[in-house]
Protein backbone atom coordinates (compact mmCIF):
# COMPACT_ATOMS: atom_id res chain seq x y z
CA LEU A 1 18.69 13.55 9.98
CA ARG A 2 18.85 15.59 13.19
CA GLU A 3 17.34 18.57 11.45
CA LEU A 4 14.41 16.70 9.96
CA HIS A 5 11.07 16.99 11.72
CA VAL A 6 9.01 13.83 12.35
CA ARG A 7 6.12 15.29 10.39
CA SER A 8 8.38 15.88 7.40
CA MET A 9 9.71 12.32 7.59
CA HIS A 10 6.15 10.90 7.72
CA ARG A 11 5.29 13.01 4.64
CA HIS A 12 8.28 11.81 2.61
CA ILE A 13 8.79 8.24 3.68
CA GLY A 14 6.30 5.37 3.16
CA VAL A 15 6.71 1.95 4.74
CA VAL A 16 5.01 -1.33 3.86
CA SER A 17 6.16 -4.32 5.88
CA GLN A 18 5.34 -8.00 5.91
CA GLU A 19 3.21 -7.58 9.03
CA THR A 20 0.64 -5.05 7.92
CA GLN A 21 -1.06 -2.79 10.42
CA LEU A 22 -4.75 -2.16 9.84
CA PHE A 23 -7.23 -0.46 12.14
CA ASN A 24 -10.72 -1.69 13.21
CA THR A 25 -12.43 0.62 10.89
CA SER A 26 -13.43 0.67 7.22
CA ILE A 27 -11.20 -0.16 4.28
CA GLY A 28 -11.61 3.41 3.07
CA ASP A 29 -10.46 4.80 6.42
CA ASN A 30 -7.50 2.44 6.42
CA LEU A 31 -6.55 3.51 2.92
CA THR A 32 -6.62 7.32 3.68
CA TYR A 33 -4.92 6.98 7.03
CA GLY A 34 -1.82 9.26 7.14
CA CYS A 35 -2.92 11.35 4.09
CA GLU A 36 -2.48 15.07 4.78
CA VAL A 37 -5.18 15.98 2.25
CA GLU A 38 -8.30 13.80 1.82
CA PRO A 39 -7.76 12.05 -1.52
CA SER A 40 -10.65 12.06 -4.05
CA LYS A 41 -12.55 8.83 -4.65
CA ALA A 42 -10.89 8.63 -8.08
CA GLU A 43 -7.45 8.78 -6.42
CA VAL A 44 -8.41 6.03 -3.95
CA ILE A 45 -9.76 3.82 -6.74
CA ALA A 46 -6.57 4.39 -8.89
CA ALA A 47 -4.32 3.43 -5.94
CA CYS A 48 -6.47 0.34 -5.24
CA LYS A 49 -6.26 -0.68 -8.86
CA ALA A 50 -2.48 -0.17 -8.88
CA ALA A 51 -2.10 -2.28 -5.73
CA GLN A 52 -4.42 -4.96 -7.15
CA CYS A 53 -6.98 -4.67 -4.34
CA PHE A 54 -9.87 -2.90 -6.14
CA HIS A 55 -11.48 -6.15 -7.34
CA PHE A 56 -11.71 -7.77 -3.98
CA ILE A 57 -12.90 -4.58 -2.30
CA GLN A 58 -15.75 -4.37 -4.85
CA ASP A 59 -16.69 -7.95 -3.96
CA PHE A 60 -17.49 -6.93 -0.41
CA GLU A 61 -21.13 -5.87 0.01
CA ASP A 62 -20.14 -2.55 1.56
CA GLY A 63 -17.11 -1.96 -0.72
CA LEU A 64 -14.79 0.72 0.77
CA SER A 65 -17.14 1.01 3.81
CA THR A 66 -16.45 -2.67 4.81
CA ARG A 67 -15.01 -2.92 8.34
CA VAL A 68 -11.87 -4.96 8.43
CA GLY A 69 -12.04 -6.09 12.10
CA GLU A 70 -9.34 -5.88 14.77
CA ARG A 71 -5.92 -5.81 13.05
CA GLY A 72 -7.67 -6.62 9.78
CA GLN A 73 -8.71 -10.09 10.82
CA ARG A 74 -11.52 -10.24 8.23
CA LEU A 75 -8.93 -10.06 5.40
CA SER A 76 -6.30 -12.50 4.21
CA GLY A 77 -2.61 -11.69 4.47
CA GLY A 78 -2.38 -10.84 0.78
CA GLN A 79 -5.47 -8.58 0.98
CA LYS A 80 -3.94 -6.72 3.91
CA GLN A 81 -0.67 -6.29 2.16
CA ARG A 82 -2.38 -4.88 -0.98
CA ILE A 83 -4.39 -2.39 1.09
CA ALA A 84 -1.15 -1.32 2.80
CA ILE A 85 0.53 -0.86 -0.60
CA ALA A 86 -2.48 1.20 -1.85
CA ARG A 87 -2.36 3.33 1.33
CA CYS A 88 1.30 4.00 0.63
CA LEU A 89 0.68 4.81 -3.03
CA LEU A 90 -2.02 7.32 -2.01
CA ARG A 91 0.44 9.26 0.10
CA LYS A 92 2.96 9.45 -2.75
CA PRO A 93 6.12 9.31 -0.61
CA ARG A 94 9.51 10.25 -2.06
CA LEU A 95 11.09 7.19 -0.35
CA LEU A 96 9.21 3.95 -0.21
CA LEU A 97 10.50 1.19 2.04
CA LEU A 98 9.18 -2.25 1.26
CA ASP A 99 10.05 -4.92 3.72
CA GLU A 100 8.73 -8.26 2.34
CA ALA A 101 5.67 -6.20 1.29
CA THR A 102 4.60 -8.77 -1.27
CA SER A 103 5.41 -11.90 0.58
CA ALA A 104 1.75 -12.97 1.02
CA LEU A 105 0.89 -12.52 -2.63
CA ASP A 106 0.79 -15.12 -5.36
CA ALA A 107 3.20 -14.76 -8.26
CA GLU A 108 0.66 -13.21 -10.60
CA SER A 109 -0.55 -10.62 -8.03
CA GLU A 110 3.04 -9.83 -7.12
CA ALA A 111 3.96 -9.22 -10.78
CA GLN A 112 0.99 -6.86 -11.16
CA VAL A 113 1.87 -4.94 -8.00
CA GLN A 114 5.51 -4.81 -9.07
CA LYS A 115 4.42 -3.35 -12.37
CA ALA A 116 2.53 -0.56 -10.54
CA LEU A 117 5.53 0.06 -8.30
CA ASP A 118 7.80 0.32 -11.32
CA GLY A 119 5.48 2.89 -12.82
CA LEU A 120 5.64 4.89 -9.56
CA ILE A 121 9.38 4.84 -9.59
CA TRP A 122 9.87 5.85 -13.23
CA THR A 123 6.98 8.32 -13.71
CA GLU A 124 7.03 10.03 -10.35
CA ASN A 125 10.72 9.95 -9.50
CA HIS A 126 10.44 7.98 -6.27
CA THR A 127 13.18 5.96 -4.59
CA VAL A 128 12.28 2.43 -3.47
CA MET A 129 14.28 0.45 -0.90
CA LEU A 130 13.28 -3.17 -1.15
CA VAL A 131 13.91 -6.13 1.18
CA ALA A 132 12.77 -9.47 -0.18
CA HIS A 133 13.74 -13.16 -0.19
CA ARG A 134 12.33 -13.98 -3.63
CA LEU A 135 14.63 -13.04 -6.45
CA SER A 136 11.60 -12.26 -8.71
CA THR A 137 10.73 -9.45 -6.29
CA VAL A 138 14.03 -7.59 -6.57
CA ILE A 139 14.99 -8.40 -10.19
CA ASN A 140 14.14 -4.91 -11.54
């Protein structure tokens, strides 16, 4: 670990915690924050669909251009968590740390997000470290 550079760690490690950090800017800017290369609109939409946030983003009048307010105050806890998961999926980290990342989601949304994360693990050879209180979250 002493020989790793901070930039390299940021590139290879993604973190989604229970307390999601969003910036007072658009949903799109929050999604692409931390990406080394600007993702295409198709990549952003795919990540949003995988994280189960595409439908509610589309419901906003300004879509991806919707401003979220200070610390994401215009969004529910579950919406913020799904945006944070989509942001992490866009970066495609080798190690994904999820600390109660789905705690604000209902059971159906959690199952759908879990399915997307399972796909990421198996198809893209990622490692996921998961911290959760609900057994259903860690069962796989």
